[in-house]
PDB file of C-alpha atoms in Angstrom:
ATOM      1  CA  UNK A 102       5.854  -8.105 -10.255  1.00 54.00           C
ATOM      2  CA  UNK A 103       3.673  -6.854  -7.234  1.00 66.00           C
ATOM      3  CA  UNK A 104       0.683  -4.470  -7.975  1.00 92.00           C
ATOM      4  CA  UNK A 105       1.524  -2.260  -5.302  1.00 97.00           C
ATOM      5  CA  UNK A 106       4.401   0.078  -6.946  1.00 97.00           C
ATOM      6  CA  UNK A 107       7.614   1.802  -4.893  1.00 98.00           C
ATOM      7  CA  UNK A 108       9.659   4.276  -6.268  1.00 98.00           C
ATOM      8  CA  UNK A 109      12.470   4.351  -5.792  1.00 98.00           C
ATOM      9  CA  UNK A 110      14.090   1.304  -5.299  1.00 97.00           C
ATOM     10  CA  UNK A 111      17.170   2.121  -4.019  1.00 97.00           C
ATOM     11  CA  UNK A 112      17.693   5.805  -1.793  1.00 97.00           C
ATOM     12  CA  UNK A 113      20.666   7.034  -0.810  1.00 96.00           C
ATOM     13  CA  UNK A 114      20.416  10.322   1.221  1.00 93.00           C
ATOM     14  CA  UNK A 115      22.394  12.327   3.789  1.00 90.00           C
ATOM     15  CA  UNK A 116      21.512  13.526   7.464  1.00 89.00           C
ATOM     16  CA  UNK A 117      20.357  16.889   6.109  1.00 88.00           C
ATOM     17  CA  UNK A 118      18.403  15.989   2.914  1.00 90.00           C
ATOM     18  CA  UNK A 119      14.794  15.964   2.473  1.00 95.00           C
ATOM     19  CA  UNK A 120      13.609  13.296  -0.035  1.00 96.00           C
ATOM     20  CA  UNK A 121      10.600  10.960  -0.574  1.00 97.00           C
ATOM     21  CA  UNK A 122       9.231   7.727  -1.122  1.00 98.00           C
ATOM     22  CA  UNK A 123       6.001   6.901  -3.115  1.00 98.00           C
ATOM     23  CA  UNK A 124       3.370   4.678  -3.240  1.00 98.00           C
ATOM     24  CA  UNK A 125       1.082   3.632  -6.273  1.00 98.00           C
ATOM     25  CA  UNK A 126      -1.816   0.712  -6.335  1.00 97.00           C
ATOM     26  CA  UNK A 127      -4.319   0.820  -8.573  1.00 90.00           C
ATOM     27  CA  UNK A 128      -6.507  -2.247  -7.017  1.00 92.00           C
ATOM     28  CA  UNK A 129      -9.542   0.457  -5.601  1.00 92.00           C
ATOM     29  CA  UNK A 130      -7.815  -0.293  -2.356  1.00 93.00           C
ATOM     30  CA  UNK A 131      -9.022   1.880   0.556  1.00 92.00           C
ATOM     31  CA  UNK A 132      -6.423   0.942   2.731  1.00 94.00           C
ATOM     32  CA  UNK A 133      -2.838   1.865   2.418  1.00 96.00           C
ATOM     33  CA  UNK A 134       0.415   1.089   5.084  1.00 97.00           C
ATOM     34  CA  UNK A 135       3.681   2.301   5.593  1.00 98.00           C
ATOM     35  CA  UNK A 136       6.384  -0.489   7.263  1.00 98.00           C
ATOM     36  CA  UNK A 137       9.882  -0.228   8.515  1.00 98.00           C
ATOM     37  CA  UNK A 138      11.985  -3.419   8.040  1.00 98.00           C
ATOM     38  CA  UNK A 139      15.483  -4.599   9.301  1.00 97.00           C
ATOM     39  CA  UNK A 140      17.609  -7.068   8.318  1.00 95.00           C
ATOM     40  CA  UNK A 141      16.373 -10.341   9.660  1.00 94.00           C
ATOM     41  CA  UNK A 142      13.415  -8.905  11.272  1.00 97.00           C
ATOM     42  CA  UNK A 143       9.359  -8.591  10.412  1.00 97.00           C
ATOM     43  CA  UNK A 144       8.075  -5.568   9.014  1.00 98.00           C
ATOM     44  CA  UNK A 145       7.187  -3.069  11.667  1.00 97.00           C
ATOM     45  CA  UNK A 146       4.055  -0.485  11.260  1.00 97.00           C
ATOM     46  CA  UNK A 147       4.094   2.792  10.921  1.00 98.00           C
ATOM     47  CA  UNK A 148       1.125   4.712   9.619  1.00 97.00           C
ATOM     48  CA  UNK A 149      -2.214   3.400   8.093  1.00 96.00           C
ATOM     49  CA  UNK A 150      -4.294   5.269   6.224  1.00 96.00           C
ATOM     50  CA  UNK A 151      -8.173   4.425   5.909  1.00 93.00           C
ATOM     51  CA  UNK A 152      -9.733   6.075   3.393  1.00 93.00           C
ATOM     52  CA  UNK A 153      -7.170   8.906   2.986  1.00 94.00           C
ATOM     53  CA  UNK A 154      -7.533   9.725   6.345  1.00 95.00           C
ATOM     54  CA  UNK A 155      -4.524   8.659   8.736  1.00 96.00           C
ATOM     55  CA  UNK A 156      -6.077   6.240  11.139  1.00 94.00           C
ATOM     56  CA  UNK A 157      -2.792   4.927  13.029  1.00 94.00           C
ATOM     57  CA  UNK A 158       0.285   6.454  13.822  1.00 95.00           C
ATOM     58  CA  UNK A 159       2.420   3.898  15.844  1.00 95.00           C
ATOM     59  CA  UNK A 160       4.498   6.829  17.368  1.00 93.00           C
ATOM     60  CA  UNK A 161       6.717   7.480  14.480  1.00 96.00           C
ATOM     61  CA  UNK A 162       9.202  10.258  15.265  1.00 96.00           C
ATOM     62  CA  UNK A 163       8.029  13.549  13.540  1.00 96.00           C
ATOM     63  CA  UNK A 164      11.274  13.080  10.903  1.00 96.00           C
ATOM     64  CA  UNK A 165       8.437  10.641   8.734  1.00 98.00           C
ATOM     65  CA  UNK A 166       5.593  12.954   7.969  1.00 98.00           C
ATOM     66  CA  UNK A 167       2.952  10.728   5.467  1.00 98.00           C
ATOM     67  CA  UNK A 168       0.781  12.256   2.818  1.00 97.00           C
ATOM     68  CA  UNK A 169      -2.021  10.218   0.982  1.00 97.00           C
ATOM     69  CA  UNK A 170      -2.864  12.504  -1.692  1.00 95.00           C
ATOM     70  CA  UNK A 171      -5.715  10.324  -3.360  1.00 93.00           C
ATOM     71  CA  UNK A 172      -7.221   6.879  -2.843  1.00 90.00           C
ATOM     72  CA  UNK A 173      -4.382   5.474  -5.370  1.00 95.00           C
ATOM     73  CA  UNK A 174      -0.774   7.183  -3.863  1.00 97.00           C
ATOM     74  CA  UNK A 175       0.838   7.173  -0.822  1.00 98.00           C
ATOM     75  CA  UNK A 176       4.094   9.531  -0.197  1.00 98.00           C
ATOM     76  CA  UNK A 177       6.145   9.286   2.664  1.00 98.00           C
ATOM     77  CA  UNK A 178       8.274  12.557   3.275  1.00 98.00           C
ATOM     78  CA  UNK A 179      11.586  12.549   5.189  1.00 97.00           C
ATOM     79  CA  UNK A 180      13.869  15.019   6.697  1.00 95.00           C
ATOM     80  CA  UNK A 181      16.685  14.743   9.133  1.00 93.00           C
ATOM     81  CA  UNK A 182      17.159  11.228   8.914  1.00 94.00           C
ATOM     82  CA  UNK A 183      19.236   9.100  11.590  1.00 95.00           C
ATOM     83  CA  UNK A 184      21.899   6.869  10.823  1.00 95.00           C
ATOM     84  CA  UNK A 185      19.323   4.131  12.638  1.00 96.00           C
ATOM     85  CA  UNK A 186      16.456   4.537  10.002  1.00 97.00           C
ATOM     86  CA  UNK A 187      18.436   2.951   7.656  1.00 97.00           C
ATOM     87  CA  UNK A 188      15.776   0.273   6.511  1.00 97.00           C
ATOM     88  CA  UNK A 189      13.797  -1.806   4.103  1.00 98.00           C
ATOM     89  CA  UNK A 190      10.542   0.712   3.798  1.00 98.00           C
ATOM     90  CA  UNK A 191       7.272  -1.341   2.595  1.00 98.00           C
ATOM     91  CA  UNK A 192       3.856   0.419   1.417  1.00 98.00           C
ATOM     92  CA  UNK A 193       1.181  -2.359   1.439  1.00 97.00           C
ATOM     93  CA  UNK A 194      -2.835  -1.730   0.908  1.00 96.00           C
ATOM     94  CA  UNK A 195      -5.633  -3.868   1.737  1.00 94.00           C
ATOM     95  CA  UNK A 196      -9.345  -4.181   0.438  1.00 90.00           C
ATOM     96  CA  UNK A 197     -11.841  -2.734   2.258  1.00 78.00           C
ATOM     97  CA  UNK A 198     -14.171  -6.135   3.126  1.00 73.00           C
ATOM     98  CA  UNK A 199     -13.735  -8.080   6.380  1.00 72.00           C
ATOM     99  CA  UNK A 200     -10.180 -10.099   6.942  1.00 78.00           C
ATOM    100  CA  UNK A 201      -8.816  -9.120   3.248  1.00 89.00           C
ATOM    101  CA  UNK A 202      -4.861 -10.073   2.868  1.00 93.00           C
ATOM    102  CA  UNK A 203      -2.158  -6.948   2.829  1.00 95.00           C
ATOM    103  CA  UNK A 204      -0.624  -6.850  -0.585  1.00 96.00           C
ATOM    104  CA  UNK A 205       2.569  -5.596  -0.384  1.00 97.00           C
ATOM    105  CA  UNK A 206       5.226  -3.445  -2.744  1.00 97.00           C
ATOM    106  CA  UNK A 207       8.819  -4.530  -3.315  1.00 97.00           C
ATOM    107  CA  UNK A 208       9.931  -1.458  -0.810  1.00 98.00           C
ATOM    108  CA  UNK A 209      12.523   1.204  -0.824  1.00 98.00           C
ATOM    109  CA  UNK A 210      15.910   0.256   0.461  1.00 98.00           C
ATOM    110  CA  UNK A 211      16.812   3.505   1.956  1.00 97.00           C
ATOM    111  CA  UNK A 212      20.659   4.260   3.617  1.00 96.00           C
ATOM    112  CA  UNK A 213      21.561   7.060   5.733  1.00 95.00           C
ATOM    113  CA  UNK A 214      24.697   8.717   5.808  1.00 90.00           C
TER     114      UNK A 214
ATOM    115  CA  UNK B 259      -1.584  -8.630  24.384  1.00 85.00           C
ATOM    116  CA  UNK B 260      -1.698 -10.424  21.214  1.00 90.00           C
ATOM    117  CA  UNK B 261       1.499 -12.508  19.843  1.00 94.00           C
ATOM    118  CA  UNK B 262       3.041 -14.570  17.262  1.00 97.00           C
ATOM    119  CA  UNK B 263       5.690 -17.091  17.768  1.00 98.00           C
ATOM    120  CA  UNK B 264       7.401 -18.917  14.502  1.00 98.00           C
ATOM    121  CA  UNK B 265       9.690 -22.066  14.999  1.00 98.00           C
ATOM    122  CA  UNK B 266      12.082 -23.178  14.109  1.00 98.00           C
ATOM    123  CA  UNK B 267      14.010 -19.646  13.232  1.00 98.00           C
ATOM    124  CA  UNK B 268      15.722 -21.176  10.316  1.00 98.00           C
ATOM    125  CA  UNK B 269      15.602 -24.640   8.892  1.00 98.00           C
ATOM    126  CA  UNK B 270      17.647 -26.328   5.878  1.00 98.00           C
ATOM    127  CA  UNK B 271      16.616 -29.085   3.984  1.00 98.00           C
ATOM    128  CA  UNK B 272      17.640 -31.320   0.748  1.00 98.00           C
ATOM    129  CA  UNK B 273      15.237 -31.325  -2.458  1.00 98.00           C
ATOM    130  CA  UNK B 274      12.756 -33.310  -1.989  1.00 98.00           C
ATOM    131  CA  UNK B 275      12.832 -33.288   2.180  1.00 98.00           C
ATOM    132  CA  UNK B 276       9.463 -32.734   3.083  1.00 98.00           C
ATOM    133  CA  UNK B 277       8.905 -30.915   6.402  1.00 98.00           C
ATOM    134  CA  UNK B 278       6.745 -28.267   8.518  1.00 98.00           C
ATOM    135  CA  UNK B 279       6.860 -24.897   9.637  1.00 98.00           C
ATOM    136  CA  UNK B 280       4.642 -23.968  12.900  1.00 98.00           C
ATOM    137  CA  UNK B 281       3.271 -20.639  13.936  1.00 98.00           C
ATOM    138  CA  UNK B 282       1.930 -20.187  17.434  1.00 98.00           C
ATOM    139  CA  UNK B 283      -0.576 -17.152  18.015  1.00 97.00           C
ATOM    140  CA  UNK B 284      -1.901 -15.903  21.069  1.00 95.00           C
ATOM    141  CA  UNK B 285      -4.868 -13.381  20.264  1.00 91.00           C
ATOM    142  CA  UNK B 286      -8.071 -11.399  22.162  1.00 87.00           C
ATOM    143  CA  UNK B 287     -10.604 -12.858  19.141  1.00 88.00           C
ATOM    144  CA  UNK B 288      -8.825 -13.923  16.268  1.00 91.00           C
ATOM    145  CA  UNK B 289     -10.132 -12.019  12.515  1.00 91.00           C
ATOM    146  CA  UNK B 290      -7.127 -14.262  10.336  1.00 93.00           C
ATOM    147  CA  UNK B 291      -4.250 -15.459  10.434  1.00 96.00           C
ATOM    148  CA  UNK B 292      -1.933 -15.063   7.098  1.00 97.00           C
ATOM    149  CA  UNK B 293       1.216 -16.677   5.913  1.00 98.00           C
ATOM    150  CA  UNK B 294       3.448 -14.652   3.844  1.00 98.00           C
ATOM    151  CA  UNK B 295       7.054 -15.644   2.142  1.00 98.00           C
ATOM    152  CA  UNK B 296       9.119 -13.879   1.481  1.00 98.00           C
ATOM    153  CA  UNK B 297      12.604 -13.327  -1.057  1.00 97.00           C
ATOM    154  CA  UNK B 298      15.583 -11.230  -0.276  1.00 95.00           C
ATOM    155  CA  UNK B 299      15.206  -7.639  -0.847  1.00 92.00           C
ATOM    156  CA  UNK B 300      11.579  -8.252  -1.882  1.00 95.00           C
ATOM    157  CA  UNK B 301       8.299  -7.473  -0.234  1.00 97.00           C
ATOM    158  CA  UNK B 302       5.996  -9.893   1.560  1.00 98.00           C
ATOM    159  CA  UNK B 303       4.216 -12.219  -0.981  1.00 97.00           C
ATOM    160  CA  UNK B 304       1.279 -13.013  -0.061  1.00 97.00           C
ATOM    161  CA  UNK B 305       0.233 -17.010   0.194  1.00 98.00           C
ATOM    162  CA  UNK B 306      -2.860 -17.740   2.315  1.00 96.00           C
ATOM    163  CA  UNK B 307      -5.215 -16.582   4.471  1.00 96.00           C
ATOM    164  CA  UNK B 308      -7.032 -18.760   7.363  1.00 96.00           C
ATOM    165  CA  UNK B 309     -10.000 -17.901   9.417  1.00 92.00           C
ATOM    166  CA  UNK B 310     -10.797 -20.791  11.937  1.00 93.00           C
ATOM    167  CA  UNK B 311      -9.792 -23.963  13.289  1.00 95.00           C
ATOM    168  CA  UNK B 312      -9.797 -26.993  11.166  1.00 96.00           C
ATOM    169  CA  UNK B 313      -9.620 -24.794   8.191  1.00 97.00           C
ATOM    170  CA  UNK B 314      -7.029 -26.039   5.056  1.00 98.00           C
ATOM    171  CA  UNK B 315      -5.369 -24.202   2.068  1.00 97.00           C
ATOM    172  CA  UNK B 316      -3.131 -25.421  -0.262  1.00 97.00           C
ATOM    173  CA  UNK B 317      -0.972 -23.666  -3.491  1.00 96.00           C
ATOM    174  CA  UNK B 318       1.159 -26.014  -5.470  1.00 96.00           C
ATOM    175  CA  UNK B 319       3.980 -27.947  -2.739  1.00 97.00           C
ATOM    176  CA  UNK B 320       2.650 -25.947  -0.152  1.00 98.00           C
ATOM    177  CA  UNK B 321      -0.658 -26.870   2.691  1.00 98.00           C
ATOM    178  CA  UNK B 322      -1.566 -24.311   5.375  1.00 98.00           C
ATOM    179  CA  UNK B 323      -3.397 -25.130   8.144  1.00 98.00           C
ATOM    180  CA  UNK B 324      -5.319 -24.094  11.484  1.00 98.00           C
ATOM    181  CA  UNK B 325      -5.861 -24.812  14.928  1.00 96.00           C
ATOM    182  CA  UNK B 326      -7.221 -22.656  17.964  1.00 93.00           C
ATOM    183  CA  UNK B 327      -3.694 -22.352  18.731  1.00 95.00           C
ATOM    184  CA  UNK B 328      -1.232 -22.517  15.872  1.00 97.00           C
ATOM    185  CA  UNK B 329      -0.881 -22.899  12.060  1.00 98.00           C
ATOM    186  CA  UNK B 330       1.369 -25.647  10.219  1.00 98.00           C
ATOM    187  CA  UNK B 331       2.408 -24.601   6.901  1.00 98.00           C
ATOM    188  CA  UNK B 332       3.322 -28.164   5.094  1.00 98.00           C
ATOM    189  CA  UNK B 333       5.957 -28.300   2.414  1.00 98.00           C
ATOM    190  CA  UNK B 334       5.963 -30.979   0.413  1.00 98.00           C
ATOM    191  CA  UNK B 335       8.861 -32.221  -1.741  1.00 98.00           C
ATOM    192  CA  UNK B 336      10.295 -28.656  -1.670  1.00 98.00           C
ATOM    193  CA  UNK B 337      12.236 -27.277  -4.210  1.00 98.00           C
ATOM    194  CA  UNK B 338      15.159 -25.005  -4.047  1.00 98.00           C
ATOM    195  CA  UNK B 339      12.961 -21.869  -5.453  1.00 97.00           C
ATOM    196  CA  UNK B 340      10.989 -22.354  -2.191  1.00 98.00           C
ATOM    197  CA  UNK B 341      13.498 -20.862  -0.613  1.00 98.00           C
ATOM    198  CA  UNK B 342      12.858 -17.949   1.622  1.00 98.00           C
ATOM    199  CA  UNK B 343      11.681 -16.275   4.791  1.00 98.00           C
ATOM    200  CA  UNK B 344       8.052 -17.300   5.505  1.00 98.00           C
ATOM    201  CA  UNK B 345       6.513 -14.878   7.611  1.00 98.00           C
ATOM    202  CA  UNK B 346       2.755 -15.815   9.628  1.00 98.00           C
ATOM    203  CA  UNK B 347       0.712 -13.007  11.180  1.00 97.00           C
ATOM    204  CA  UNK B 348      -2.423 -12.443  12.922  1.00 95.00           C
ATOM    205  CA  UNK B 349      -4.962 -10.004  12.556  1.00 92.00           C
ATOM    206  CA  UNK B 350      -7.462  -9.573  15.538  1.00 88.00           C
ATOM    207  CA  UNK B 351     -10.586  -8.293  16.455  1.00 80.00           C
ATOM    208  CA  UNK B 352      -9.183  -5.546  18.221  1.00 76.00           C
ATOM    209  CA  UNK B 353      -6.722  -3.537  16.453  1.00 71.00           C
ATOM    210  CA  UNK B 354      -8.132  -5.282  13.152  1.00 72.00           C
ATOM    211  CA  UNK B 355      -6.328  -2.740  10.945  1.00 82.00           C
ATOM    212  CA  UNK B 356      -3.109  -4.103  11.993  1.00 89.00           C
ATOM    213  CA  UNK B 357      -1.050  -7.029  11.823  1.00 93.00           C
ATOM    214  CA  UNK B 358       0.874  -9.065  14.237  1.00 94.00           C
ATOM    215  CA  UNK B 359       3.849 -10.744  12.677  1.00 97.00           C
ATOM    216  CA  UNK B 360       5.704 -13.182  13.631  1.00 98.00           C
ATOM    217  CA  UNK B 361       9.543 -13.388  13.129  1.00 98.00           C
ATOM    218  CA  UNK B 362       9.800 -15.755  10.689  1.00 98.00           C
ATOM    219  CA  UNK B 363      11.356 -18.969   9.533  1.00 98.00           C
ATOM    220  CA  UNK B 364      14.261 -18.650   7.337  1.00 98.00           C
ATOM    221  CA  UNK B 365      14.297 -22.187   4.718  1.00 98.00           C
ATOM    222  CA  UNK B 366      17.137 -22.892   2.904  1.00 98.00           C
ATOM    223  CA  UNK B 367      16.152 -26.028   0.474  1.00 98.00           C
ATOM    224  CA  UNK B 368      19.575 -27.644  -0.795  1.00 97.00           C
ATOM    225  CA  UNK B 369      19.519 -29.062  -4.084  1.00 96.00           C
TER     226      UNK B 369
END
């Protein structure tokens, strides 16, 4: 068991629906990440958030809109999903001090149809 | 522009087979460099963390190590629960929020 926490584990959801995917650590973390992952590939960053304030957005299409409502959760709202963004989705978070490791959660596995 | 290469991209072995795993890293000022592994349909686990050359770190049948220009990660007598995808990224000085992974080496330890 990872102490980073993903609900749910398993998403189903059609072009039109609006769901979304949380995020729970309870390790005082300051640092919290949202990754896309495909089959056979690394994970891929999306968003960062340092200190509840969004810090990096690597250009994620406006269909993934992240909320970090405290210094513990991390939501990741979606609407109007693509086929294409079916995807492994990974929250990690990180410790504030110099070179700490990412911790990750087990992830969403999210399909599109 | 800062990058990780992994070799070989997938690698079988018998119990027992000992063996290595390289990651090559180019990177403007290198913070650490991580290894991960990874199970299917799991998250990253996280195994090590380096921070400069001639640095060691070993957990149970596994040894990571570092150079200026790579990282070994040593497997010794492997079992067939080491199987998995073991993913190596670097974190630099610039952009040191982020991570650059690697794509990973895919072992396969037959019993």
């Amino acid at each position: 068991d990872t102490e980073v926490t993903q609900t749910p584990k398993h998403l189903v959801m059609g072009m039109t629906n609006k769901k979304s995917l949380k995020c729970e650590q309870h390790m005082g973390h300051r640092a919290m990440y949202w990754y896309k992952q495909k089959a056979k590939k690394p994970p891929e960053l999306m968003f960062v958030y340092s200190y509840e304030k969004l810090s990096i957005n690597e250009s994620v299409p406006s269909r993934f809109s992240p909320e970090c409502p405290n210094s513990s959760l991390l939501n990741l709202h979606l609407h109007a999903l693509q086929p294409e963004d079916s995807a492994l989705y990974l929250c990690a978070s990180r410790d504030a001090g110099r070179n700490q490791p990412q911790h990750f959660g087990d992830g969403t596995r999210l399909s599109i149809l | 522009e800062d990058q990780v290469t992994q070799s070989p991209e997938a690698l079988r072995l018998q119990e027992g087979e000992s063996s290595s795993l390289n990651c090559s890293y180019t990177v403007s000022g290198l913070r650490g460099l991580f290894w991960y592994r990874q199970d299917p349909g799991k998250g990253p686990e996280f195994l090590f963390t380096l921070y400069s050359a001639g640095e060691e770190k070993e957990k149970e049948r596994l040894k990571a190590t570092l150079t200026k220009k790579e990282s070994f990660l040593h497997i010794t007598a492997p079992k067939p629960e080491d199987s998995a995808t073991y993913l190596c990224a670097v974190q630099a000085s610039q952009g040191a929020q982020k991570l650059v992974f690697g794509q990973g080496t895919r072992l396969t330890i037959n019993p």
